[in-house]
mmCIF file of C-alpha atoms and ligand atoms in Angstrom:
data_model
loop_
_atom_site.group_PDB
_atom_site.id
_atom_site.type_symbol
_atom_site.label_atom_id
_atom_site.label_comp_id
_atom_site.label_asym_id
_atom_site.label_seq_id
_atom_site.Cartn_x
_atom_site.Cartn_y
_atom_site.Cartn_z
ATOM 1 C CA MET A 35 200.149 123.715 137.616
ATOM 2 C CA LYS A 36 196.695 122.865 138.950
ATOM 3 C CA LYS A 37 194.364 121.591 136.242
ATOM 4 C CA GLY A 38 191.204 123.524 135.494
ATOM 5 C CA ARG A 39 187.839 121.968 136.253
ATOM 6 C CA ILE A 40 185.103 121.779 133.620
ATOM 7 C CA ALA A 41 181.418 120.888 133.919
ATOM 8 C CA VAL A 42 179.548 119.978 130.735
ATOM 9 C CA LEU A 43 175.789 120.380 130.379
ATOM 10 C CA LEU A 44 174.182 118.342 127.629
ATOM 11 C CA SER A 45 170.802 117.044 126.490
ATOM 12 C CA GLY A 46 171.589 114.647 123.657
ATOM 13 C CA ARG A 47 174.135 112.924 121.483
ATOM 14 C CA GLY A 48 177.162 114.504 123.128
ATOM 15 C CA SER A 49 179.603 114.618 120.218
ATOM 16 C CA ASN A 50 180.902 118.034 121.317
ATOM 17 C CA PHE A 51 181.344 116.703 124.830
ATOM 18 C CA ARG A 52 183.384 113.791 123.449
ATOM 19 C CA ALA A 53 185.513 116.182 121.376
ATOM 20 C CA LEU A 54 186.225 118.221 124.521
ATOM 21 C CA TYR A 55 186.941 115.097 126.540
ATOM 22 C CA LYS A 56 189.381 113.849 123.893
ATOM 23 C CA ALA A 57 191.208 117.190 123.845
ATOM 24 C CA THR A 58 191.586 117.150 127.647
ATOM 25 C CA LYS A 59 192.836 113.565 127.622
ATOM 26 C CA GLU A 60 195.343 114.324 124.865
ATOM 27 C CA GLY A 61 196.676 117.182 126.980
ATOM 28 C CA LYS A 62 195.549 119.837 124.489
ATOM 29 C CA ILE A 63 193.562 121.633 127.201
ATOM 30 C CA PRO A 64 195.090 122.221 130.660
ATOM 31 C CA ALA A 65 191.860 121.134 132.340
ATOM 32 C CA GLU A 66 189.692 118.105 132.941
ATOM 33 C CA ILE A 67 185.979 117.431 132.706
ATOM 34 C CA VAL A 68 184.967 116.469 136.221
ATOM 35 C CA LEU A 69 181.198 116.728 135.958
ATOM 36 C CA VAL A 70 178.527 116.107 133.327
ATOM 37 C CA ILE A 71 174.962 117.224 133.916
ATOM 38 C CA THR A 72 172.006 116.231 131.785
ATOM 39 C CA ASP A 73 168.317 117.073 131.775
ATOM 40 C CA LYS A 74 167.570 113.989 129.645
ATOM 41 C CA LYS A 75 167.808 110.649 131.351
ATOM 42 C CA ASN A 76 168.787 108.716 128.251
ATOM 43 C CA ALA A 77 171.100 111.256 126.669
ATOM 44 C CA LEU A 78 173.804 109.441 124.716
ATOM 45 C CA GLY A 79 176.336 111.988 125.928
ATOM 46 C CA ALA A 80 175.587 111.069 129.541
ATOM 47 C CA ALA A 81 176.151 107.397 128.741
ATOM 48 C CA SER A 82 179.571 108.269 127.293
ATOM 49 C CA ALA A 83 180.394 110.290 130.401
ATOM 50 C CA ARG A 84 179.577 107.370 132.687
ATOM 51 C CA GLU A 85 181.722 105.115 130.501
ATOM 52 C CA TYR A 86 184.614 107.531 130.910
ATOM 53 C CA GLY A 87 184.131 107.423 134.678
ATOM 54 C CA ILE A 88 183.085 111.068 134.936
ATOM 55 C CA GLU A 89 180.588 111.974 137.645
ATOM 56 C CA THR A 90 177.267 112.304 135.815
ATOM 57 C CA LEU A 91 174.137 113.861 137.285
ATOM 58 C CA TYR A 92 170.618 113.798 135.918
ATOM 59 C CA PHE A 93 168.251 116.617 136.883
ATOM 60 C CA ARG A 94 164.589 116.162 136.071
ATOM 61 C CA ARG A 95 162.741 119.400 135.392
ATOM 62 C CA LYS A 96 159.505 117.875 136.722
ATOM 63 C CA ASP A 97 161.058 117.522 140.183
ATOM 64 C CA TYR A 98 161.236 121.303 140.594
ATOM 65 C CA PRO A 99 158.356 123.777 140.882
ATOM 66 C CA ASP A 100 159.903 126.253 138.462
ATOM 67 C CA ARG A 101 162.760 126.860 136.070
ATOM 68 C CA VAL A 102 164.761 129.009 138.466
ATOM 69 C CA LEU A 103 164.743 126.409 141.252
ATOM 70 C CA PHE A 104 165.727 123.760 138.706
ATOM 71 C CA ASP A 105 168.635 125.926 137.551
ATOM 72 C CA MET A 106 169.643 126.738 141.137
ATOM 73 C CA ALA A 107 169.875 123.040 141.999
ATOM 74 C CA ILE A 108 172.205 122.571 139.032
ATOM 75 C CA ALA A 109 174.173 125.688 140.009
ATOM 76 C CA ASP A 110 174.591 124.372 143.575
ATOM 77 C CA ALA A 111 175.932 121.047 142.278
ATOM 78 C CA ILE A 112 178.394 122.924 140.066
ATOM 79 C CA GLU A 113 179.538 125.292 142.808
ATOM 80 C CA LYS A 114 180.086 122.459 145.255
ATOM 81 C CA ARG A 115 182.612 120.938 142.864
ATOM 82 C CA ASN A 116 184.683 124.079 142.356
ATOM 83 C CA ILE A 117 184.111 124.277 138.638
ATOM 84 C CA ASP A 118 186.049 126.897 136.657
ATOM 85 C CA LEU A 119 184.174 126.659 133.358
ATOM 86 C CA ILE A 120 180.734 125.411 132.329
ATOM 87 C CA CYS A 121 180.487 124.164 128.740
ATOM 88 C CA LEU A 122 177.067 123.854 127.169
ATOM 89 C CA ALA A 123 177.258 121.093 124.592
ATOM 90 C CA GLY A 124 173.872 120.618 122.999
ATOM 91 C CA TYR A 125 172.079 121.644 126.208
ATOM 92 C CA MET A 126 168.621 122.414 124.915
ATOM 93 C CA ARG A 127 167.370 124.678 127.703
ATOM 94 C CA ILE A 128 167.659 128.399 128.112
ATOM 95 C CA LEU A 129 169.455 129.192 131.334
ATOM 96 C CA SER A 130 167.695 131.574 133.711
ATOM 97 C CA PRO A 131 169.254 134.999 134.431
ATOM 98 C CA GLU A 132 169.769 133.809 138.025
ATOM 99 C CA PHE A 133 172.023 131.003 136.780
ATOM 100 C CA ILE A 134 173.974 133.296 134.456
ATOM 101 C CA LYS A 135 174.534 135.764 137.308
ATOM 102 C CA ARG A 136 176.250 133.089 139.409
ATOM 103 C CA PHE A 137 178.735 132.130 136.677
ATOM 104 C CA ARG A 138 179.038 135.177 134.432
ATOM 105 C CA GLY A 139 182.003 134.932 132.058
ATOM 106 C CA ARG A 140 182.430 131.278 132.915
ATOM 107 C CA ILE A 141 179.760 129.700 130.681
ATOM 108 C CA MET A 142 180.460 128.825 127.043
ATOM 109 C CA ASN A 143 178.165 127.533 124.330
ATOM 110 C CA ILE A 144 178.599 126.129 120.840
ATOM 111 C CA HIS A 145 176.070 127.039 118.171
ATOM 112 C CA PRO A 146 175.789 125.603 114.631
ATOM 113 C CA ALA A 147 175.612 128.923 112.748
ATOM 114 C CA LEU A 148 177.536 132.137 112.316
ATOM 115 C CA LEU A 149 175.933 134.178 115.075
ATOM 116 C CA PRO A 150 174.212 136.599 115.256
ATOM 117 C CA CYS A 151 172.580 134.849 112.260
ATOM 118 C CA PHE A 152 170.192 131.998 112.961
ATOM 119 C CA PRO A 153 170.065 131.774 116.759
ATOM 120 C CA GLY A 154 167.804 129.297 118.542
ATOM 121 C CA LEU A 155 166.615 125.958 117.272
ATOM 122 C CA HIS A 156 167.258 124.352 113.867
ATOM 123 C CA ALA A 157 170.056 126.734 112.917
ATOM 124 C CA GLN A 158 171.090 124.609 109.938
ATOM 125 C CA LYS A 159 167.539 124.569 108.556
ATOM 126 C CA GLN A 160 167.285 128.322 109.088
ATOM 127 C CA ALA A 161 170.470 128.779 107.030
ATOM 128 C CA LEU A 162 169.206 126.528 104.218
ATOM 129 C CA ASP A 163 165.791 128.214 104.148
ATOM 130 C CA TYR A 164 167.408 131.644 103.972
ATOM 131 C CA GLY A 165 169.642 130.617 101.087
ATOM 132 C CA VAL A 166 172.945 131.804 102.542
ATOM 133 C CA ARG A 167 176.094 130.638 100.718
ATOM 134 C CA PHE A 168 178.092 130.268 103.926
ATOM 135 C CA SER A 169 177.257 129.233 107.434
ATOM 136 C CA GLY A 170 179.384 127.795 110.215
ATOM 137 C CA ALA A 171 179.898 127.388 113.914
ATOM 138 C CA THR A 172 180.271 129.838 116.791
ATOM 139 C CA VAL A 173 181.649 129.451 120.305
ATOM 140 C CA HIS A 174 180.482 132.224 122.601
ATOM 141 C CA PHE A 175 180.123 133.184 126.225
ATOM 142 C CA VAL A 176 176.576 132.861 127.465
ATOM 143 C CA ASP A 177 174.574 135.885 128.547
ATOM 144 C CA GLU A 178 170.868 136.330 129.312
ATOM 145 C CA GLY A 179 169.807 136.276 125.654
ATOM 146 C CA VAL A 180 169.399 133.351 123.278
ATOM 147 C CA ASP A 181 172.773 132.669 121.618
ATOM 148 C CA SER A 182 173.610 136.343 122.024
ATOM 149 C CA GLY A 183 176.712 136.436 124.246
ATOM 150 C CA PRO A 184 180.225 137.649 123.347
ATOM 151 C CA ILE A 185 181.717 135.654 120.461
ATOM 152 C CA ILE A 186 184.982 133.807 121.084
ATOM 153 C CA LEU A 187 185.666 131.834 117.873
ATOM 154 C CA GLN A 188 183.865 131.193 114.606
ATOM 155 C CA SER A 189 184.461 128.942 111.637
ATOM 156 C CA VAL A 190 182.914 129.292 108.198
ATOM 157 C CA VAL A 191 181.665 126.447 106.012
ATOM 158 C CA PRO A 192 180.153 126.663 102.517
ATOM 159 C CA VAL A 193 176.484 125.862 101.931
ATOM 160 C CA TYR A 194 175.888 123.879 98.727
ATOM 161 C CA GLN A 195 172.727 123.951 96.619
ATOM 162 C CA ASP A 196 172.101 120.257 97.117
ATOM 163 C CA ASP A 197 172.719 120.347 100.867
ATOM 164 C CA THR A 198 170.160 118.817 103.186
ATOM 165 C CA GLU A 199 169.901 119.711 106.843
ATOM 166 C CA GLU A 200 171.903 116.562 107.553
ATOM 167 C CA THR A 201 174.769 117.193 105.119
ATOM 168 C CA LEU A 202 175.116 120.801 106.259
ATOM 169 C CA ALA A 203 174.921 119.813 109.936
ATOM 170 C CA GLU A 204 177.671 117.248 109.394
ATOM 171 C CA ARG A 205 179.966 119.786 107.721
ATOM 172 C CA ILE A 206 179.372 122.290 110.518
ATOM 173 C CA LEU A 207 179.809 119.670 113.253
ATOM 174 C CA LYS A 208 183.363 118.943 112.102
ATOM 175 C CA GLU A 209 184.192 122.597 112.705
ATOM 176 C CA GLU A 210 182.366 122.591 116.062
ATOM 177 C CA HIS A 211 184.613 119.763 117.217
ATOM 178 C CA ARG A 212 187.652 121.773 116.186
ATOM 179 C CA ILE A 213 186.852 125.229 117.561
ATOM 180 C CA TYR A 214 185.174 124.281 120.859
ATOM 181 C CA PRO A 215 188.305 122.663 122.323
ATOM 182 C CA GLU A 216 190.346 125.580 120.929
ATOM 183 C CA ALA A 217 188.141 128.128 122.737
ATOM 184 C CA VAL A 218 188.284 126.167 125.998
ATOM 185 C CA LYS A 219 192.062 125.995 125.687
ATOM 186 C CA LEU A 220 192.248 129.786 125.287
ATOM 187 C CA PHE A 221 190.071 130.180 128.395
ATOM 188 C CA PHE A 222 192.343 128.052 130.555
ATOM 189 C CA GLU A 223 195.422 129.780 129.199
ATOM 190 C CA GLY A 224 193.911 132.994 130.535
ATOM 191 C CA ARG A 225 193.851 134.502 127.062
ATOM 192 C CA LEU A 226 190.195 135.543 126.823
ATOM 193 C CA GLU A 227 189.141 138.955 127.994
ATOM 194 C CA ILE A 228 185.523 140.066 127.751
ATOM 195 C CA LYS A 229 185.214 143.775 126.937
ATOM 196 C CA GLY A 230 181.555 144.670 126.652
ATOM 197 C CA LYS A 231 180.161 142.757 123.668
ATOM 198 C CA LYS A 232 183.616 141.723 122.473
ATOM 199 C CA VAL A 233 186.098 139.068 123.426
ATOM 200 C CA ILE A 234 189.751 140.029 123.108
ATOM 201 C CA ILE A 235 192.112 137.102 122.474
ATOM 202 C CA LYS A 236 195.429 137.941 124.065
ATOM 203 C CA ASN A 237 198.722 136.743 122.601
ATOM 204 C CA GLU A 238 200.370 133.675 124.008
ATOM 205 C CA GLY A 239 202.430 134.491 127.086
ATOM 206 C CA ASP A 240 200.512 137.738 127.490
ATOM 207 C CA SER A 241 197.788 136.493 129.798
ATOM 208 C CA SER A 242 198.270 138.759 132.831
HETATM 209 C C1 GAR B 75 175.429 120.749 118.034
HETATM 210 O O1 GAR B 75 175.347 120.924 116.645
HETATM 211 C C2 GAR B 75 175.340 122.097 118.747
HETATM 212 O O2 GAR B 75 175.990 123.106 118.054
HETATM 213 C C3 GAR B 75 173.858 122.303 118.787
HETATM 214 O O3 GAR B 75 173.323 121.047 119.094
HETATM 215 C C4 GAR B 75 174.191 120.039 118.570
HETATM 216 C C5 GAR B 75 174.528 119.088 119.692
HETATM 217 O O4 GAR B 75 175.256 118.009 119.188
HETATM 218 N N1 GAR B 75 173.492 123.298 119.747
HETATM 219 C C6 GAR B 75 172.530 124.178 119.555
HETATM 220 O O5 GAR B 75 171.814 124.201 118.583
HETATM 221 C C7 GAR B 75 172.344 125.172 120.702
HETATM 222 N N2 GAR B 75 171.539 126.271 120.278
HETATM 223 P P1 GAR B 75 176.113 117.096 120.162
HETATM 224 O O6 GAR B 75 175.155 116.661 121.277
HETATM 225 O O7 GAR B 75 176.533 115.933 119.303
HETATM 226 O O8 GAR B 75 177.256 117.904 120.678
#
């Protein structure tokens, strides 16, 4: 069977990218990461991608007159390479509606909270400040809103009274690394169906 083709967009450390890469290499996902795109020249994740021999492109926002043209240049690069799925992995920009329109249902994101709680930046700090007893991680399809698209998988972690942003982030990150590859696997097995706001996960062998 032909392997699926993944593009990863990232802005920083890239630990979720590495977790996805590992899962593809170990044969846990019937797909490969063939392209990494970054908007930050020195992103650690981009350095890892180059080390792995993955084509890695850097797009500088300043080189484009506006956000939409910037996004369209990225979209063109993705389209040219016949990508099946775009994974946002710590990509710290909001994608324009024009970008979403070109790849609807084929963009996933990982967020360090139990959405719809605590969208946007500093999700772990938001959870600590609110005083919730549980938080977690969410993998979702991307729509035009901020962290608002259909939810694919979630994982819950406890929040302890003596947690700092760092200790909570670390606990959540472990779950991110577990559920992101799992969600991507389900996608390539054809088991995810978007029905309005919801994602239906079909049973194994029931992907028609
Ligand atoms: C991850 O915790 C991810 O969930 C978060 O950024 C971190 C990136 O880490 N994303 C968001 O907050 C998006 N709203 P990584 O670069 O090591 O994968």
